[in-house]
PDB file of N, CA and C in Angstrom:
ATOM      1  N   UNK D   1       0.937  -1.163   0.216  1.00 71.00           N
ATOM      2  CA  UNK D   1      -0.094  -0.165  -0.189  1.00 71.00           C
ATOM      3  C   UNK D   1       0.837   1.168  -0.134  1.00 71.00           C
ATOM      4  N   UNK D   2       0.455   2.260  -0.774  1.00 86.00           N
ATOM      5  CA  UNK D   2       1.118   3.537  -0.738  1.00 86.00           C
ATOM      6  C   UNK D   2       1.161   4.456   0.151  1.00 86.00           C
ATOM      7  N   UNK D   3       2.026   4.684   0.783  1.00 92.00           N
ATOM      8  CA  UNK D   3       1.973   5.914   1.834  1.00 92.00           C
ATOM      9  C   UNK D   3       1.776   7.356   0.857  1.00 92.00           C
ATOM     10  N   UNK D   4       0.729   8.327   1.629  1.00 95.00           N
ATOM     11  CA  UNK D   4       0.625   9.623   1.132  1.00 95.00           C
ATOM     12  C   UNK D   4       0.757  10.678   2.319  1.00 95.00           C
ATOM     13  N   UNK D   5       1.581  11.791   1.685  1.00 95.00           N
ATOM     14  CA  UNK D   5       1.798  12.744   2.938  1.00 95.00           C
ATOM     15  C   UNK D   5       0.495  13.139   3.451  1.00 95.00           C
ATOM     16  N   UNK D   6       0.205  13.603   4.722  1.00 95.00           N
ATOM     17  CA  UNK D   6      -0.587  14.269   5.358  1.00 95.00           C
ATOM     18  C   UNK D   6       0.146  15.324   6.473  1.00 95.00           C
ATOM     19  N   UNK D   7      -0.451  16.381   6.177  1.00 95.00           N
ATOM     20  CA  UNK D   7       0.005  17.596   6.968  1.00 95.00           C
ATOM     21  C   UNK D   7      -0.823  17.537   8.193  1.00 95.00           C
ATOM     22  N   UNK D   8      -0.523  17.385   9.361  1.00 96.00           N
ATOM     23  CA  UNK D   8      -0.934  17.009  10.602  1.00 96.00           C
ATOM     24  C   UNK D   8      -0.278  17.925  11.993  1.00 96.00           C
ATOM     25  N   UNK D   9      -1.069  18.081  13.185  1.00 97.00           N
ATOM     26  CA  UNK D   9      -0.387  18.785  14.176  1.00 97.00           C
ATOM     27  C   UNK D   9      -0.545  17.748  15.487  1.00 97.00           C
ATOM     28  N   UNK D  10       0.677  17.593  15.822  1.00 97.00           N
ATOM     29  CA  UNK D  10       1.039  16.360  16.870  1.00 97.00           C
ATOM     30  C   UNK D  10       0.557  16.921  18.268  1.00 97.00           C
ATOM     31  N   UNK D  11      -0.679  16.522  18.795  1.00 98.00           N
ATOM     32  CA  UNK D  11      -1.164  17.059  19.821  1.00 98.00           C
ATOM     33  C   UNK D  11      -0.524  16.426  21.262  1.00 98.00           C
ATOM     34  N   UNK D  12      -0.525  15.044  21.558  1.00 98.00           N
ATOM     35  CA  UNK D  12       0.126  14.435  22.375  1.00 98.00           C
ATOM     36  C   UNK D  12       0.937  13.104  22.032  1.00 98.00           C
ATOM     37  N   UNK D  13       1.805  12.744  22.668  1.00 98.00           N
ATOM     38  CA  UNK D  13       2.601  11.330  22.356  1.00 98.00           C
ATOM     39  C   UNK D  13       2.283  10.349  23.495  1.00 98.00           C
ATOM     40  N   UNK D  14       2.403   9.350  23.017  1.00 97.00           N
ATOM     41  CA  UNK D  14       1.912   8.210  24.380  1.00 97.00           C
ATOM     42  C   UNK D  14       3.396   7.352  24.339  1.00 97.00           C
ATOM     43  N   UNK D  15       3.136   6.145  25.395  1.00 95.00           N
ATOM     44  CA  UNK D  15       4.497   5.427  25.170  1.00 95.00           C
ATOM     45  C   UNK D  15       4.691   4.488  23.786  1.00 95.00           C
ATOM     46  N   UNK D  16       5.739   4.236  23.909  1.00 95.00           N
ATOM     47  CA  UNK D  16       6.001   3.234  22.574  1.00 95.00           C
ATOM     48  C   UNK D  16       5.454   1.925  23.151  1.00 95.00           C
ATOM     49  N   UNK D  17       4.947   1.090  22.065  1.00 94.00           N
ATOM     50  CA  UNK D  17       4.335   0.038  22.555  1.00 94.00           C
ATOM     51  C   UNK D  17       4.547  -1.400  21.454  1.00 94.00           C
ATOM     52  N   UNK D  18       4.698  -2.243  22.159  1.00 93.00           N
ATOM     53  CA  UNK D  18       5.027  -3.482  21.014  1.00 93.00           C
ATOM     54  C   UNK D  18       3.845  -4.332  20.695  1.00 93.00           C
ATOM     55  N   UNK D  19       4.390  -5.013  19.341  1.00 90.00           N
ATOM     56  CA  UNK D  19       3.469  -5.588  18.662  1.00 90.00           C
ATOM     57  C   UNK D  19       4.254  -6.709  17.800  1.00 90.00           C
ATOM     58  N   UNK D  20       3.641  -7.858  17.568  1.00 87.00           N
ATOM     59  CA  UNK D  20       4.275  -8.967  16.657  1.00 87.00           C
ATOM     60  C   UNK D  20       5.293  -8.349  15.614  1.00 87.00           C
ATOM     61  N   UNK D  21       4.474  -7.343  14.970  1.00 83.00           N
ATOM     62  CA  UNK D  21       5.684  -6.496  13.904  1.00 83.00           C
ATOM     63  C   UNK D  21       6.615  -5.787  13.855  1.00 83.00           C
ATOM     64  N   UNK D  22       6.795  -5.604  15.518  1.00 89.00           N
ATOM     65  CA  UNK D  22       7.533  -4.483  15.790  1.00 89.00           C
ATOM     66  C   UNK D  22       7.249  -3.582  16.685  1.00 89.00           C
ATOM     67  N   UNK D  23       7.336  -2.169  16.856  1.00 96.00           N
ATOM     68  CA  UNK D  23       6.868  -1.414  18.054  1.00 96.00           C
ATOM     69  C   UNK D  23       6.221  -0.068  17.266  1.00 96.00           C
ATOM     70  N   UNK D  24       5.508   0.666  17.930  1.00 96.00           N
ATOM     71  CA  UNK D  24       5.205   1.483  17.221  1.00 96.00           C
ATOM     72  C   UNK D  24       4.892   2.769  18.429  1.00 96.00           C
ATOM     73  N   UNK D  25       4.789   3.900  17.957  1.00 97.00           N
ATOM     74  CA  UNK D  25       4.298   5.063  18.832  1.00 97.00           C
ATOM     75  C   UNK D  25       3.098   5.815  18.763  1.00 97.00           C
ATOM     76  N   UNK D  26       1.952   5.573  19.520  1.00 97.00           N
ATOM     77  CA  UNK D  26       0.933   6.534  19.362  1.00 97.00           C
ATOM     78  C   UNK D  26       0.645   8.015  19.735  1.00 97.00           C
ATOM     79  N   UNK D  27       0.131   8.690  18.652  1.00 98.00           N
ATOM     80  CA  UNK D  27       0.088   9.852  18.856  1.00 98.00           C
ATOM     81  C   UNK D  27      -1.133  10.436  18.474  1.00 98.00           C
ATOM     82  N   UNK D  28      -1.682  11.408  19.299  1.00 98.00           N
ATOM     83  CA  UNK D  28      -2.973  12.025  19.202  1.00 98.00           C
ATOM     84  C   UNK D  28      -2.867  13.281  18.189  1.00 98.00           C
ATOM     85  N   UNK D  29      -3.198  13.470  16.939  1.00 98.00           N
ATOM     86  CA  UNK D  29      -3.108  14.507  16.067  1.00 98.00           C
ATOM     87  C   UNK D  29      -4.451  15.027  15.778  1.00 98.00           C
ATOM     88  N   UNK D  30      -4.183  16.164  14.862  1.00 98.00           N
ATOM     89  CA  UNK D  30      -5.387  16.872  14.042  1.00 98.00           C
ATOM     90  C   UNK D  30      -6.129  15.785  13.387  1.00 98.00           C
ATOM     91  N   UNK D  31      -5.485  14.930  12.973  1.00 97.00           N
ATOM     92  CA  UNK D  31      -6.045  13.826  11.913  1.00 97.00           C
ATOM     93  C   UNK D  31      -6.798  12.616  12.562  1.00 97.00           C
ATOM     94  N   UNK D  32      -6.415  12.698  13.962  1.00 97.00           N
ATOM     95  CA  UNK D  32      -7.024  11.282  15.013  1.00 97.00           C
ATOM     96  C   UNK D  32      -5.508  10.802  15.204  1.00 97.00           C
ATOM     97  N   UNK D  33      -5.771   9.463  15.791  1.00 97.00           N
ATOM     98  CA  UNK D  33      -4.587   8.767  16.400  1.00 97.00           C
ATOM     99  C   UNK D  33      -3.730   8.134  15.382  1.00 97.00           C
ATOM    100  N   UNK D  34      -2.795   8.166  15.302  1.00 97.00           N
ATOM    101  CA  UNK D  34      -1.882   7.789  14.389  1.00 97.00           C
ATOM    102  C   UNK D  34      -0.761   7.003  14.982  1.00 97.00           C
ATOM    103  N   UNK D  35      -0.291   5.848  14.565  1.00 97.00           N
ATOM    104  CA  UNK D  35       0.567   5.054  14.870  1.00 97.00           C
ATOM    105  C   UNK D  35       1.978   5.270  14.183  1.00 97.00           C
ATOM    106  N   UNK D  36       3.053   5.438  14.567  1.00 96.00           N
ATOM    107  CA  UNK D  36       4.123   5.622  13.984  1.00 96.00           C
ATOM    108  C   UNK D  36       5.126   4.197  14.324  1.00 96.00           C
ATOM    109  N   UNK D  37       5.230   3.832  13.401  1.00 95.00           N
ATOM    110  CA  UNK D  37       5.806   2.457  13.327  1.00 95.00           C
ATOM    111  C   UNK D  37       7.526   2.273  13.382  1.00 95.00           C
ATOM    112  N   UNK D  38       8.117   1.418  13.948  1.00 92.00           N
ATOM    113  CA  UNK D  38       9.588   1.436  14.207  1.00 92.00           C
ATOM    114  C   UNK D  38       9.971  -0.194  14.418  1.00 92.00           C
ATOM    115  N   UNK D  39      11.148  -0.693  14.528  1.00 84.00           N
ATOM    116  CA  UNK D  39      11.474  -1.951  14.405  1.00 84.00           C
ATOM    117  C   UNK D  39      12.951  -2.105  15.159  1.00 84.00           C
ATOM    118  N   UNK D  40      13.757  -2.993  15.368  1.00 80.00           N
ATOM    119  CA  UNK D  40      15.343  -2.904  15.432  1.00 80.00           C
ATOM    120  C   UNK D  40      15.860  -2.509  14.667  1.00 80.00           C
ATOM    121  N   UNK D  41      15.411  -2.513  13.466  1.00 83.00           N
ATOM    122  CA  UNK D  41      16.321  -2.136  11.978  1.00 83.00           C
ATOM    123  C   UNK D  41      16.337  -0.479  12.036  1.00 83.00           C
ATOM    124  N   UNK D  42      14.880   0.250  12.518  1.00 87.00           N
ATOM    125  CA  UNK D  42      14.883   1.770  12.309  1.00 87.00           C
ATOM    126  C   UNK D  42      14.009   2.005  13.481  1.00 87.00           C
ATOM    127  N   UNK D  43      14.389   3.154  14.393  1.00 90.00           N
ATOM    128  CA  UNK D  43      13.434   3.517  15.144  1.00 90.00           C
ATOM    129  C   UNK D  43      13.377   5.320  14.768  1.00 90.00           C
ATOM    130  N   UNK D  44      14.249   5.618  14.017  1.00 91.00           N
ATOM    131  CA  UNK D  44      14.102   7.160  13.292  1.00 91.00           C
ATOM    132  C   UNK D  44      12.814   7.644  13.701  1.00 91.00           C
ATOM    133  N   UNK D  45      11.875   7.340  13.055  1.00 93.00           N
ATOM    134  CA  UNK D  45      10.786   8.246  13.285  1.00 93.00           C
ATOM    135  C   UNK D  45      10.194   8.502  14.600  1.00 93.00           C
ATOM    136  N   UNK D  46      10.147   7.381  15.326  1.00 95.00           N
ATOM    137  CA  UNK D  46      10.003   7.267  16.678  1.00 95.00           C
ATOM    138  C   UNK D  46      10.764   8.462  17.588  1.00 95.00           C
ATOM    139  N   UNK D  47      12.199   8.190  17.414  1.00 93.00           N
ATOM    140  CA  UNK D  47      12.903   9.077  18.050  1.00 93.00           C
ATOM    141  C   UNK D  47      12.974  10.751  17.539  1.00 93.00           C
ATOM    142  N   UNK D  48      12.530  11.071  16.379  1.00 92.00           N
ATOM    143  CA  UNK D  48      12.325  12.341  15.857  1.00 92.00           C
ATOM    144  C   UNK D  48      11.171  12.901  16.841  1.00 92.00           C
ATOM    145  N   UNK D  49       9.915  11.985  16.458  1.00 95.00           N
ATOM    146  CA  UNK D  49       8.454  12.784  17.552  1.00 95.00           C
ATOM    147  C   UNK D  49       8.756  12.971  19.048  1.00 95.00           C
ATOM    148  N   UNK D  50       9.560  11.860  19.642  1.00 95.00           N
ATOM    149  CA  UNK D  50       9.792  11.757  20.936  1.00 95.00           C
ATOM    150  C   UNK D  50      10.548  13.105  21.358  1.00 95.00           C
ATOM    151  N   UNK D  51      11.241  13.528  20.775  1.00 93.00           N
ATOM    152  CA  UNK D  51      12.167  14.920  20.496  1.00 93.00           C
ATOM    153  C   UNK D  51      11.920  16.083  20.680  1.00 93.00           C
ATOM    154  N   UNK D  52      10.402  16.079  20.121  1.00 94.00           N
ATOM    155  CA  UNK D  52       9.848  17.625  19.629  1.00 94.00           C
ATOM    156  C   UNK D  52       9.148  18.053  20.787  1.00 94.00           C
ATOM    157  N   UNK D  53       9.140  19.132  20.992  1.00 94.00           N
ATOM    158  CA  UNK D  53       8.147  19.809  21.855  1.00 94.00           C
ATOM    159  C   UNK D  53       6.604  19.939  21.448  1.00 94.00           C
ATOM    160  N   UNK D  54       5.577  19.645  21.987  1.00 96.00           N
ATOM    161  CA  UNK D  54       4.390  19.686  21.743  1.00 96.00           C
ATOM    162  C   UNK D  54       3.872  21.156  21.858  1.00 96.00           C
ATOM    163  N   UNK D  55       2.850  21.227  21.079  1.00 97.00           N
ATOM    164  CA  UNK D  55       2.356  20.663  19.800  1.00 97.00           C
ATOM    165  C   UNK D  55       3.064  21.063  18.704  1.00 97.00           C
ATOM    166  N   UNK D  56       3.057  20.532  17.718  1.00 95.00           N
ATOM    167  CA  UNK D  56       4.283  20.423  16.382  1.00 95.00           C
ATOM    168  C   UNK D  56       3.608  20.022  15.367  1.00 95.00           C
ATOM    169  N   UNK D  57       3.921  20.940  14.147  1.00 95.00           N
ATOM    170  CA  UNK D  57       3.347  20.273  12.907  1.00 95.00           C
ATOM    171  C   UNK D  57       4.301  19.648  12.107  1.00 95.00           C
ATOM    172  N   UNK D  58       3.951  18.605  11.377  1.00 95.00           N
ATOM    173  CA  UNK D  58       4.598  17.644  10.262  1.00 95.00           C
ATOM    174  C   UNK D  58       3.943  17.208   9.271  1.00 95.00           C
ATOM    175  N   UNK D  59       4.599  16.670   8.392  1.00 95.00           N
ATOM    176  CA  UNK D  59       3.812  16.214   7.373  1.00 95.00           C
ATOM    177  C   UNK D  59       4.456  14.580   7.410  1.00 95.00           C
ATOM    178  N   UNK D  60       3.578  13.668   7.372  1.00 95.00           N
ATOM    179  CA  UNK D  60       4.088  12.147   7.652  1.00 95.00           C
ATOM    180  C   UNK D  60       3.400  11.457   6.355  1.00 95.00           C
ATOM    181  N   UNK D  61       3.997  10.896   5.790  1.00 95.00           N
ATOM    182  CA  UNK D  61       3.753   9.678   4.831  1.00 95.00           C
ATOM    183  C   UNK D  61       2.692   8.515   5.711  1.00 95.00           C
ATOM    184  N   UNK D  62       1.549   8.586   5.277  1.00 96.00           N
ATOM    185  CA  UNK D  62       0.892   7.502   6.115  1.00 96.00           C
ATOM    186  C   UNK D  62      -0.111   6.692   4.966  1.00 96.00           C
ATOM    187  N   UNK D  63      -0.461   5.612   5.588  1.00 96.00           N
ATOM    188  CA  UNK D  63      -1.432   4.560   4.811  1.00 96.00           C
ATOM    189  C   UNK D  63      -2.725   4.619   5.939  1.00 96.00           C
ATOM    190  N   UNK D  64      -3.547   4.571   5.634  1.00 96.00           N
ATOM    191  CA  UNK D  64      -5.072   4.466   6.453  1.00 96.00           C
ATOM    192  C   UNK D  64      -4.891   3.286   7.152  1.00 96.00           C
ATOM    193  N   UNK D  65      -5.648   3.539   8.618  1.00 93.00           N
ATOM    194  CA  UNK D  65      -5.533   2.503   9.629  1.00 93.00           C
ATOM    195  C   UNK D  65      -6.415   1.217   9.088  1.00 93.00           C
ATOM    196  N   UNK D  66      -6.281   0.066   9.427  1.00 87.00           N
ATOM    197  CA  UNK D  66      -6.881  -0.754   9.122  1.00 87.00           C
ATOM    198  C   UNK D  66      -8.331  -1.298  10.131  1.00 87.00           C
ATOM    199  N   UNK D  67      -8.499  -0.311  11.046  1.00 86.00           N
ATOM    200  CA  UNK D  67      -9.128  -0.746  12.276  1.00 86.00           C
ATOM    201  C   UNK D  67      -9.668   0.783  12.908  1.00 86.00           C
ATOM    202  N   UNK D  68     -10.455   0.630  13.956  1.00 89.00           N
ATOM    203  CA  UNK D  68     -11.151   2.022  14.318  1.00 89.00           C
ATOM    204  C   UNK D  68     -10.235   2.516  15.715  1.00 89.00           C
ATOM    205  N   UNK D  69      -8.819   1.982  15.726  1.00 93.00           N
ATOM    206  CA  UNK D  69      -8.108   2.448  16.629  1.00 93.00           C
ATOM    207  C   UNK D  69      -7.242   3.464  16.352  1.00 93.00           C
ATOM    208  N   UNK D  70      -6.715   3.301  14.965  1.00 95.00           N
ATOM    209  CA  UNK D  70      -5.909   4.469  14.493  1.00 95.00           C
ATOM    210  C   UNK D  70      -6.383   5.008  12.975  1.00 95.00           C
ATOM    211  N   UNK D  71      -6.237   6.482  13.005  1.00 96.00           N
ATOM    212  CA  UNK D  71      -6.471   6.915  11.522  1.00 96.00           C
ATOM    213  C   UNK D  71      -5.708   6.549  10.710  1.00 96.00           C
ATOM    214  N   UNK D  72      -4.438   6.611  10.792  1.00 97.00           N
ATOM    215  CA  UNK D  72      -3.177   6.189   9.823  1.00 97.00           C
ATOM    216  C   UNK D  72      -2.299   5.683  10.768  1.00 97.00           C
ATOM    217  N   UNK D  73      -1.408   5.044   9.896  1.00 96.00           N
ATOM    218  CA  UNK D  73      -0.077   4.477  10.271  1.00 96.00           C
ATOM    219  C   UNK D  73       0.836   4.985   9.389  1.00 96.00           C
ATOM    220  N   UNK D  74       2.316   5.194  10.029  1.00 96.00           N
ATOM    221  CA  UNK D  74       3.339   5.916   9.271  1.00 96.00           C
ATOM    222  C   UNK D  74       4.228   4.518   9.280  1.00 96.00           C
ATOM    223  N   UNK D  75       4.334   4.286   8.257  1.00 94.00           N
ATOM    224  CA  UNK D  75       5.550   2.881   8.125  1.00 94.00           C
ATOM    225  C   UNK D  75       7.077   3.372   8.273  1.00 94.00           C
ATOM    226  N   UNK D  76       7.908   2.445   9.038  1.00 92.00           N
ATOM    227  CA  UNK D  76       8.835   3.110   9.223  1.00 92.00           C
ATOM    228  C   UNK D  76       9.944   3.259   8.321  1.00 92.00           C
ATOM    229  N   UNK D  77       9.818   2.918   7.538  1.00 90.00           N
ATOM    230  CA  UNK D  77      10.713   3.214   5.826  1.00 90.00           C
ATOM    231  C   UNK D  77      10.185   4.587   5.487  1.00 90.00           C
ATOM    232  N   UNK D  78       9.342   5.571   5.984  1.00 90.00           N
ATOM    233  CA  UNK D  78       9.146   6.669   5.442  1.00 90.00           C
ATOM    234  C   UNK D  78       9.993   7.728   6.045  1.00 90.00           C
ATOM    235  N   UNK D  79       9.621   8.731   5.629  1.00 85.00           N
ATOM    236  CA  UNK D  79      10.583   9.853   6.597  1.00 85.00           C
ATOM    237  C   UNK D  79       9.512  11.156   6.956  1.00 85.00           C
ATOM    238  N   UNK D  80       9.572  11.585   8.037  1.00 88.00           N
ATOM    239  CA  UNK D  80       8.900  12.976   8.623  1.00 88.00           C
ATOM    240  C   UNK D  80       9.262  14.180   8.107  1.00 88.00           C
ATOM    241  N   UNK D  81       8.583  15.026   7.749  1.00 88.00           N
ATOM    242  CA  UNK D  81       8.694  16.704   7.316  1.00 88.00           C
ATOM    243  C   UNK D  81       8.358  17.529   8.155  1.00 88.00           C
ATOM    244  N   UNK D  82       9.207  18.252   8.452  1.00 84.00           N
ATOM    245  CA  UNK D  82       8.422  19.767   9.529  1.00 84.00           C
ATOM    246  C   UNK D  82       8.380  20.895   8.187  1.00 84.00           C
ATOM    247  N   UNK D  83       7.289  21.654   8.575  1.00 76.00           N
ATOM    248  CA  UNK D  83       6.927  22.798   7.640  1.00 76.00           C
ATOM    249  C   UNK D  83       7.833  23.889   8.092  1.00 76.00           C
ATOM    250  N   UNK D  84       8.499  24.844   7.202  1.00 63.00           N
ATOM    251  CA  UNK D  84       8.947  26.172   7.289  1.00 63.00           C
ATOM    252  C   UNK D  84       8.305  26.752   8.488  1.00 63.00           C
ATOM    253  N   UNK D  85       8.817  27.813   9.374  1.00 55.00           N
ATOM    254  CA  UNK D  85       8.094  28.700  10.086  1.00 55.00           C
ATOM    255  C   UNK D  85       8.085  29.725   9.272  1.00 55.00           C
TER     256      UNK D  85
END
């Protein structure tokens, strides 16, 4: 599934959660709850989001969530962008 860019505001960041497919960071955003995926291979996106001061704007390449829990998922192999102020 192709990841499409979404401009959003991150309002809150939860703890890192573990799943069979790896780990993810849940964030409350202006578009709903988003899961940012990571693994032993790459935790880059998780680390970037955890280091920012809230709230902040970003462009994340997302795929639609497959259940009611997450509006979007951010695959671990995508990059995050921060708009210029």
